Amino acid sequence: DIQMTQSPSSLSASVGDRVTIPCRASQSIGIYLNWYQQKPGKAPKLLIHGAFSLQSGVPSRFSGSGSGTDFTLTISSLQPEDFATYYCQQSYSTRALAFGGGTKVEIK
Amino acid sequence: QITLKESGPTLVKPTETLTLTCIFSGFSLSTSGVGVGWIRQPPGKALEWLALIYWDDDKRYSPSLKSRLTITMDTSKIQVVLTMTNLDPVDTATYYCTRLNTHNNYFDYWGPGTLVTVSS
């Protein structure tokens, strides 16, 4: 089964910073990679699908890149409402739609 | 407007069976290219995918939990049920029902989640 790794598990940043969040797959998954944002006590929200396609209604400061095994979620200018936990999810193999362990973006 | 909502018991005893229901609106499982999935999240931990059912009744299960899970849809195709047997305290989690878009197999709509506690 494909394993998804997100490291670091947390990072500190300031409002206005450019933030990059990495995600690595244990084998090549093409561009079958999705990103979600989760705030405390809330359900996750889809941000990016197919590695770089922005979900409707998601601010353009969010972008995704990568292919194969290495992917990145970038927030171009961090806003107060962006402090949350971010999860990647592979969708290459529907036998096991694995999520990464998450990266929590905290206020510096 | 697409909405999903989970319902079921909030407290289950160890070894018992959990039955969760997802009722959704704004789409139907009679529409091709659509699926409904279940995902759980233990307190303070990461998301874990559990099961999927597609519009054509094809089903997928997490390999690690496959022997304990059953996912079904009702004949109206606006309700999906997840059954998990032999509950253990480690199964304590918030359980989410989600819509799957099969274009790239992403979860585009989520229910609010329901917290299930396994304790005697």
PDB file of C-alpha atoms in Angstrom:
ATOM      1  CA  ASP A   1       0.000   0.000   0.000  1.00  0.00           C
ATOM      2  CA  ILE A   2       1.053   3.562  -0.684  1.00  0.00           C
ATOM      3  CA  GLN A   3       2.204   5.499   2.380  1.00  0.00           C
ATOM      4  CA  MET A   4       2.031   9.286   2.605  1.00  0.00           C
ATOM      5  CA  THR A   5       4.556  11.177   4.710  1.00  0.00           C
ATOM      6  CA  GLN A   6       4.244  14.763   5.852  1.00  0.00           C
ATOM      7  CA  SER A   7       7.222  16.288   7.589  1.00  0.00           C
ATOM      8  CA  PRO A   8       7.430  18.471   9.575  1.00  0.00           C
ATOM      9  CA  SER A   9       4.364  17.707  11.661  1.00  0.00           C
ATOM     10  CA  SER A  10       4.205  21.388  12.601  1.00  0.00           C
ATOM     11  CA  LEU A  11       5.740  24.679  11.572  1.00  0.00           C
ATOM     12  CA  SER A  12       5.596  28.241  12.834  1.00  0.00           C
ATOM     13  CA  ALA A  13       5.049  31.196  10.553  1.00  0.00           C
ATOM     14  CA  SER A  14       3.934  34.808  10.629  1.00  0.00           C
ATOM     15  CA  VAL A  15       1.125  36.545   8.808  1.00  0.00           C
ATOM     16  CA  GLY A  16       2.370  37.498   5.364  1.00  0.00           C
ATOM     17  CA  ASP A  17       4.957  34.710   5.165  1.00  0.00           C
ATOM     18  CA  ARG A  18       5.264  32.388   2.190  1.00  0.00           C
ATOM     19  CA  VAL A  19       4.704  28.884   3.538  1.00  0.00           C
ATOM     20  CA  THR A  20       5.525  25.599   1.847  1.00  0.00           C
ATOM     21  CA  ILE A  21       4.185  22.289   3.129  1.00  0.00           C
ATOM     22  CA  PRO A  22       5.757  19.109   1.727  1.00  0.00           C
ATOM     23  CA  CYS A  23       4.221  15.687   1.186  1.00  0.00           C
ATOM     24  CA  ARG A  24       5.940  12.544  -0.027  1.00  0.00           C
ATOM     25  CA  ALA A  25       4.464   9.323  -1.400  1.00  0.00           C
ATOM     26  CA  SER A  26       6.143   5.939  -0.926  1.00  0.00           C
ATOM     27  CA  GLN A  27       5.815   5.264  -4.653  1.00  0.00           C
ATOM     28  CA  SER A  28       4.983   7.264  -7.734  1.00  0.00           C
ATOM     29  CA  ILE A  29       1.371   8.476  -7.824  1.00  0.00           C
ATOM     30  CA  GLY A  30       1.547  10.747 -10.858  1.00  0.00           C
ATOM     31  CA  ILE A  31      -0.519  13.810 -10.012  1.00  0.00           C
ATOM     32  CA  TYR A  32      -3.127  11.924  -7.979  1.00  0.00           C
ATOM     33  CA  LEU A  33      -2.601  14.051  -4.888  1.00  0.00           C
ATOM     34  CA  ASN A  34      -5.145  16.138  -2.990  1.00  0.00           C
ATOM     35  CA  TRP A  35      -4.776  18.686  -0.187  1.00  0.00           C
ATOM     36  CA  TYR A  36      -7.182  19.467   2.654  1.00  0.00           C
ATOM     37  CA  GLN A  37      -7.294  22.114   5.371  1.00  0.00           C
ATOM     38  CA  GLN A  38      -8.723  21.353   8.788  1.00  0.00           C
ATOM     39  CA  LYS A  39      -9.443  23.806  11.562  1.00  0.00           C
ATOM     40  CA  PRO A  40     -10.048  22.671  15.161  1.00  0.00           C
ATOM     41  CA  GLY A  41     -13.433  21.068  15.678  1.00  0.00           C
ATOM     42  CA  LYS A  42     -14.311  21.256  11.986  1.00  0.00           C
ATOM     43  CA  ALA A  43     -14.436  18.840   9.089  1.00  0.00           C
ATOM     44  CA  PRO A  44     -11.595  19.015   6.569  1.00  0.00           C
ATOM     45  CA  LYS A  45     -12.023  21.213   3.520  1.00  0.00           C
ATOM     46  CA  LEU A  46     -10.721  20.368   0.052  1.00  0.00           C
ATOM     47  CA  LEU A  47      -8.174  22.900  -1.220  1.00  0.00           C
ATOM     48  CA  ILE A  48      -6.370  21.295  -4.155  1.00  0.00           C
ATOM     49  CA  HIS A  49      -7.060  18.213  -6.263  1.00  0.00           C
ATOM     50  CA  GLY A  50      -5.005  16.556  -8.963  1.00  0.00           C
ATOM     51  CA  ALA A  51      -1.836  18.038  -7.419  1.00  0.00           C
ATOM     52  CA  PHE A  52      -2.426  21.594  -8.675  1.00  0.00           C
ATOM     53  CA  SER A  53      -6.125  22.197  -9.451  1.00  0.00           C
ATOM     54  CA  LEU A  54      -7.599  24.765  -7.090  1.00  0.00           C
ATOM     55  CA  GLN A  55     -11.013  23.787  -5.752  1.00  0.00           C
ATOM     56  CA  SER A  56     -13.760  26.283  -6.515  1.00  0.00           C
ATOM     57  CA  GLY A  57     -13.963  29.038  -3.910  1.00  0.00           C
ATOM     58  CA  VAL A  58     -10.462  28.495  -2.497  1.00  0.00           C
ATOM     59  CA  PRO A  59      -8.315  31.658  -2.411  1.00  0.00           C
ATOM     60  CA  SER A  60      -5.635  31.925  -5.083  1.00  0.00           C
ATOM     61  CA  ARG A  61      -2.886  32.297  -2.455  1.00  0.00           C
ATOM     62  CA  PHE A  62      -3.079  28.509  -2.187  1.00  0.00           C
ATOM     63  CA  SER A  63      -1.281  26.502  -4.857  1.00  0.00           C
ATOM     64  CA  GLY A  64      -0.079  22.961  -5.332  1.00  0.00           C
ATOM     65  CA  SER A  65       2.859  21.524  -7.220  1.00  0.00           C
ATOM     66  CA  GLY A  66       4.752  18.312  -7.764  1.00  0.00           C
ATOM     67  CA  SER A  67       4.343  14.929  -9.383  1.00  0.00           C
ATOM     68  CA  GLY A  68       5.540  11.391  -8.871  1.00  0.00           C
ATOM     69  CA  THR A  69       6.498  11.128  -5.217  1.00  0.00           C
ATOM     70  CA  ASP A  70       7.122  14.717  -4.058  1.00  0.00           C
ATOM     71  CA  PHE A  71       4.454  17.368  -3.682  1.00  0.00           C
ATOM     72  CA  THR A  72       4.159  20.811  -2.126  1.00  0.00           C
ATOM     73  CA  LEU A  73       1.305  22.978  -0.932  1.00  0.00           C
ATOM     74  CA  THR A  74       2.253  26.658  -0.998  1.00  0.00           C
ATOM     75  CA  ILE A  75       0.511  29.544   0.724  1.00  0.00           C
ATOM     76  CA  SER A  76       1.889  32.656  -0.940  1.00  0.00           C
ATOM     77  CA  SER A  77       1.024  35.104   1.855  1.00  0.00           C
ATOM     78  CA  LEU A  78      -0.192  33.537   5.081  1.00  0.00           C
ATOM     79  CA  GLN A  79      -3.423  35.008   6.433  1.00  0.00           C
ATOM     80  CA  PRO A  80      -4.779  34.735  10.002  1.00  0.00           C
ATOM     81  CA  GLU A  81      -7.490  32.323   8.847  1.00  0.00           C
ATOM     82  CA  ASP A  82      -4.879  29.969   7.356  1.00  0.00           C
ATOM     83  CA  PHE A  83      -3.590  28.746  10.717  1.00  0.00           C
ATOM     84  CA  ALA A  84      -4.786  25.154  10.558  1.00  0.00           C
ATOM     85  CA  THR A  85      -3.655  21.590   9.900  1.00  0.00           C
ATOM     86  CA  TYR A  86      -3.035  20.546   6.308  1.00  0.00           C
ATOM     87  CA  TYR A  87      -3.349  16.969   5.045  1.00  0.00           C
ATOM     88  CA  CYS A  88      -2.310  15.419   1.767  1.00  0.00           C
ATOM     89  CA  GLN A  89      -4.122  12.382   0.354  1.00  0.00           C
ATOM     90  CA  GLN A  90      -3.164  10.091  -2.491  1.00  0.00           C
ATOM     91  CA  SER A  91      -5.874   9.088  -4.925  1.00  0.00           C
ATOM     92  CA  TYR A  92      -3.787   6.973  -7.285  1.00  0.00           C
ATOM     93  CA  SER A  93      -4.812   3.707  -5.680  1.00  0.00           C
ATOM     94  CA  THR A  94      -8.442   3.355  -4.602  1.00  0.00           C
ATOM     95  CA  ARG A  95      -7.495   0.187  -2.762  1.00  0.00           C
ATOM     96  CA  ALA A  96      -6.172   2.447  -0.001  1.00  0.00           C
ATOM     97  CA  LEU A  97      -6.846   6.190  -0.222  1.00  0.00           C
ATOM     98  CA  ALA A  98      -4.197   7.101   2.332  1.00  0.00           C
ATOM     99  CA  PHE A  99      -3.786  10.439   4.075  1.00  0.00           C
ATOM    100  CA  GLY A 100      -0.552  11.896   5.338  1.00  0.00           C
ATOM    101  CA  GLY A 101      -0.067  12.580   9.023  1.00  0.00           C
ATOM    102  CA  GLY A 102      -0.740  16.291   8.645  1.00  0.00           C
ATOM    103  CA  THR A 103       1.247  19.507   9.093  1.00  0.00           C
ATOM    104  CA  LYS A 104      -0.006  22.028  11.611  1.00  0.00           C
ATOM    105  CA  VAL A 105       0.709  25.653  10.741  1.00  0.00           C
ATOM    106  CA  GLU A 106       1.058  27.661  13.939  1.00  0.00           C
ATOM    107  CA  ILE A 107       1.519  31.329  14.697  1.00  0.00           C
ATOM    108  CA  LYS A 108       5.135  32.352  15.273  1.00  0.00           C
TER     109      LYS A 108
ATOM    110  CA  GLN B   1     -26.546  22.592  -2.358  1.00  0.00           C
ATOM    111  CA  ILE B   2     -24.753  19.411  -1.321  1.00  0.00           C
ATOM    112  CA  THR B   3     -24.918  18.356   2.303  1.00  0.00           C
ATOM    113  CA  LEU B   4     -24.063  15.192   4.212  1.00  0.00           C
ATOM    114  CA  LYS B   5     -24.847  14.319   7.792  1.00  0.00           C
ATOM    115  CA  GLU B   6     -23.743  11.410   9.935  1.00  0.00           C
ATOM    116  CA  SER B   7     -25.873   9.803  12.606  1.00  0.00           C
ATOM    117  CA  GLY B   8     -25.385   6.964  15.038  1.00  0.00           C
ATOM    118  CA  PRO B   9     -24.581   6.171  18.654  1.00  0.00           C
ATOM    119  CA  THR B  10     -22.184   8.379  20.578  1.00  0.00           C
ATOM    120  CA  LEU B  11     -21.182   5.638  23.014  1.00  0.00           C
ATOM    121  CA  VAL B  12     -20.495   2.005  22.177  1.00  0.00           C
ATOM    122  CA  LYS B  13     -19.211  -0.783  24.415  1.00  0.00           C
ATOM    123  CA  PRO B  14     -16.112  -2.802  23.514  1.00  0.00           C
ATOM    124  CA  THR B  15     -16.819  -5.833  21.271  1.00  0.00           C
ATOM    125  CA  GLU B  16     -20.123  -4.305  20.120  1.00  0.00           C
ATOM    126  CA  THR B  17     -20.986  -3.429  16.529  1.00  0.00           C
ATOM    127  CA  LEU B  18     -21.186   0.199  15.367  1.00  0.00           C
ATOM    128  CA  THR B  19     -23.708   1.245  12.747  1.00  0.00           C
ATOM    129  CA  LEU B  20     -23.388   4.721  11.264  1.00  0.00           C
ATOM    130  CA  THR B  21     -25.734   6.273   8.746  1.00  0.00           C
ATOM    131  CA  CYS B  22     -24.951   9.030   6.275  1.00  0.00           C
ATOM    132  CA  ILE B  23     -27.893  10.891   4.794  1.00  0.00           C
ATOM    133  CA  PHE B  24     -27.064  13.255   1.973  1.00  0.00           C
ATOM    134  CA  SER B  25     -28.814  15.703  -0.315  1.00  0.00           C
ATOM    135  CA  GLY B  26     -27.948  17.611  -3.450  1.00  0.00           C
ATOM    136  CA  PHE B  27     -26.700  14.510  -5.223  1.00  0.00           C
ATOM    137  CA  SER B  28     -27.609  10.868  -5.608  1.00  0.00           C
ATOM    138  CA  LEU B  29     -25.634   7.664  -5.840  1.00  0.00           C
ATOM    139  CA  SER B  30     -27.550   6.951  -9.021  1.00  0.00           C
ATOM    140  CA  THR B  31     -25.300   9.548 -10.710  1.00  0.00           C
ATOM    141  CA  SER B  32     -22.204   8.091 -12.354  1.00  0.00           C
ATOM    142  CA  GLY B  33     -18.852   9.450 -11.236  1.00  0.00           C
ATOM    143  CA  VAL B  34     -19.894   9.781  -7.615  1.00  0.00           C
ATOM    144  CA  GLY B  35     -19.098   7.848  -4.472  1.00  0.00           C
ATOM    145  CA  VAL B  36     -19.567   8.151  -0.730  1.00  0.00           C
ATOM    146  CA  GLY B  37     -16.782   7.449   1.706  1.00  0.00           C
ATOM    147  CA  TRP B  38     -16.171   7.193   5.428  1.00  0.00           C
ATOM    148  CA  ILE B  39     -13.119   8.685   7.121  1.00  0.00           C
ATOM    149  CA  ARG B  40     -12.339   8.780  10.824  1.00  0.00           C
ATOM    150  CA  GLN B  41     -10.085  10.823  13.083  1.00  0.00           C
ATOM    151  CA  PRO B  42      -9.118   9.775  16.612  1.00  0.00           C
ATOM    152  CA  PRO B  43      -8.849  12.721  19.012  1.00  0.00           C
ATOM    153  CA  GLY B  44      -5.700  14.707  18.256  1.00  0.00           C
ATOM    154  CA  LYS B  45      -4.646  12.363  15.450  1.00  0.00           C
ATOM    155  CA  ALA B  46      -4.627  12.212  11.677  1.00  0.00           C
ATOM    156  CA  LEU B  47      -7.360  11.315   9.211  1.00  0.00           C
ATOM    157  CA  GLU B  48      -7.829   7.645   8.333  1.00  0.00           C
ATOM    158  CA  TRP B  49      -9.802   6.487   5.303  1.00  0.00           C
ATOM    159  CA  LEU B  50     -12.156   3.578   6.047  1.00  0.00           C
ATOM    160  CA  ALA B  51     -14.422   2.667   3.137  1.00  0.00           C
ATOM    161  CA  LEU B  52     -15.960   3.769  -0.164  1.00  0.00           C
ATOM    162  CA  ILE B  53     -19.025   2.892  -2.163  1.00  0.00           C
ATOM    163  CA  TYR B  54     -19.467   3.949  -5.772  1.00  0.00           C
ATOM    164  CA  TRP B  55     -22.598   4.754  -7.775  1.00  0.00           C
ATOM    165  CA  ASP B  56     -22.394   1.293  -9.366  1.00  0.00           C
ATOM    166  CA  ASP B  57     -22.255  -0.400  -5.917  1.00  0.00           C
ATOM    167  CA  ASP B  58     -18.537  -1.158  -6.241  1.00  0.00           C
ATOM    168  CA  LYS B  59     -16.925  -1.049  -2.806  1.00  0.00           C
ATOM    169  CA  ARG B  60     -13.459  -0.431  -1.370  1.00  0.00           C
ATOM    170  CA  TYR B  61     -12.199  -0.960   2.164  1.00  0.00           C
ATOM    171  CA  SER B  62      -9.129  -0.003   4.130  1.00  0.00           C
ATOM    172  CA  PRO B  63      -6.898  -3.096   4.007  1.00  0.00           C
ATOM    173  CA  SER B  64      -6.191  -2.879   7.751  1.00  0.00           C
ATOM    174  CA  LEU B  65      -9.907  -2.802   8.676  1.00  0.00           C
ATOM    175  CA  LYS B  66     -11.470  -4.726   5.819  1.00  0.00           C
ATOM    176  CA  SER B  67     -12.532  -7.714   7.917  1.00  0.00           C
ATOM    177  CA  ARG B  68     -14.524  -5.478  10.278  1.00  0.00           C
ATOM    178  CA  LEU B  69     -16.227  -3.108   7.832  1.00  0.00           C
ATOM    179  CA  THR B  70     -19.298  -3.251   5.634  1.00  0.00           C
ATOM    180  CA  ILE B  71     -20.583  -0.350   3.548  1.00  0.00           C
ATOM    181  CA  THR B  72     -23.979  -0.369   1.865  1.00  0.00           C
ATOM    182  CA  MET B  73     -26.335   2.057   0.189  1.00  0.00           C
ATOM    183  CA  ASP B  74     -30.098   1.972   0.408  1.00  0.00           C
ATOM    184  CA  THR B  75     -32.385   1.617  -2.579  1.00  0.00           C
ATOM    185  CA  SER B  76     -33.215   5.327  -2.541  1.00  0.00           C
ATOM    186  CA  LYS B  77     -29.482   5.999  -3.142  1.00  0.00           C
ATOM    187  CA  ILE B  78     -29.441   8.961  -0.771  1.00  0.00           C
ATOM    188  CA  GLN B  79     -28.321   7.054   2.314  1.00  0.00           C
ATOM    189  CA  VAL B  80     -25.186   5.039   3.057  1.00  0.00           C
ATOM    190  CA  VAL B  81     -24.580   2.832   6.070  1.00  0.00           C
ATOM    191  CA  LEU B  82     -21.222   1.816   7.554  1.00  0.00           C
ATOM    192  CA  THR B  83     -21.013  -1.109   9.930  1.00  0.00           C
ATOM    193  CA  MET B  84     -17.912  -1.811  12.023  1.00  0.00           C
ATOM    194  CA  THR B  85     -17.739  -4.928  14.148  1.00  0.00           C
ATOM    195  CA  ASN B  86     -15.855  -5.785  17.325  1.00  0.00           C
ATOM    196  CA  LEU B  87     -15.272  -2.235  18.529  1.00  0.00           C
ATOM    197  CA  ASP B  88     -12.274  -1.412  20.715  1.00  0.00           C
ATOM    198  CA  PRO B  89     -11.381   1.762  22.630  1.00  0.00           C
ATOM    199  CA  VAL B  90      -8.825   2.580  19.883  1.00  0.00           C
ATOM    200  CA  ASP B  91     -11.813   3.001  17.542  1.00  0.00           C
ATOM    201  CA  THR B  92     -12.846   6.095  19.490  1.00  0.00           C
ATOM    202  CA  ALA B  93     -12.885   8.825  16.859  1.00  0.00           C
ATOM    203  CA  THR B  94     -14.891  11.369  14.942  1.00  0.00           C
ATOM    204  CA  TYR B  95     -16.376   9.615  11.929  1.00  0.00           C
ATOM    205  CA  TYR B  96     -16.932  11.646   8.768  1.00  0.00           C
ATOM    206  CA  CYS B  97     -19.115  10.895   5.777  1.00  0.00           C
ATOM    207  CA  THR B  98     -17.812  12.382   2.527  1.00  0.00           C
ATOM    208  CA  ARG B  99     -18.693  12.644  -1.132  1.00  0.00           C
ATOM    209  CA  LEU B 100     -16.097  11.305  -3.526  1.00  0.00           C
ATOM    210  CA  ASN B 101     -15.585  12.854  -6.922  1.00  0.00           C
ATOM    211  CA  THR B 102     -14.201  10.040  -9.022  1.00  0.00           C
ATOM    212  CA  HIS B 103     -12.551  12.369 -11.558  1.00  0.00           C
ATOM    213  CA  ASN B 104      -9.446  12.434  -9.388  1.00  0.00           C
ATOM    214  CA  ASN B 105     -10.831  10.520  -6.408  1.00  0.00           C
ATOM    215  CA  TYR B 106     -10.998  13.471  -4.072  1.00  0.00           C
ATOM    216  CA  PHE B 107     -13.404  14.138  -1.213  1.00  0.00           C
ATOM    217  CA  ASP B 108     -15.135  17.379  -2.120  1.00  0.00           C
ATOM    218  CA  TYR B 109     -17.949  17.531   0.450  1.00  0.00           C
ATOM    219  CA  TRP B 110     -17.853  16.444   4.079  1.00  0.00           C
ATOM    220  CA  GLY B 111     -20.397  15.970   6.817  1.00  0.00           C
ATOM    221  CA  PRO B 112     -19.788  17.685  10.171  1.00  0.00           C
ATOM    222  CA  GLY B 113     -18.686  14.396  11.724  1.00  0.00           C
ATOM    223  CA  THR B 114     -19.954  12.391  14.656  1.00  0.00           C
ATOM    224  CA  LEU B 115     -17.871  11.503  17.707  1.00  0.00           C
ATOM    225  CA  VAL B 116     -18.066   7.861  18.706  1.00  0.00           C
ATOM    226  CA  THR B 117     -16.598   6.828  22.045  1.00  0.00           C
ATOM    227  CA  VAL B 118     -15.857   3.182  22.754  1.00  0.00           C
ATOM    228  CA  SER B 119     -15.908   2.522  26.460  1.00  0.00           C
ATOM    229  CA  SER B 120     -17.395   0.103  28.942  1.00  0.00           C
TER     230      SER B 120
END
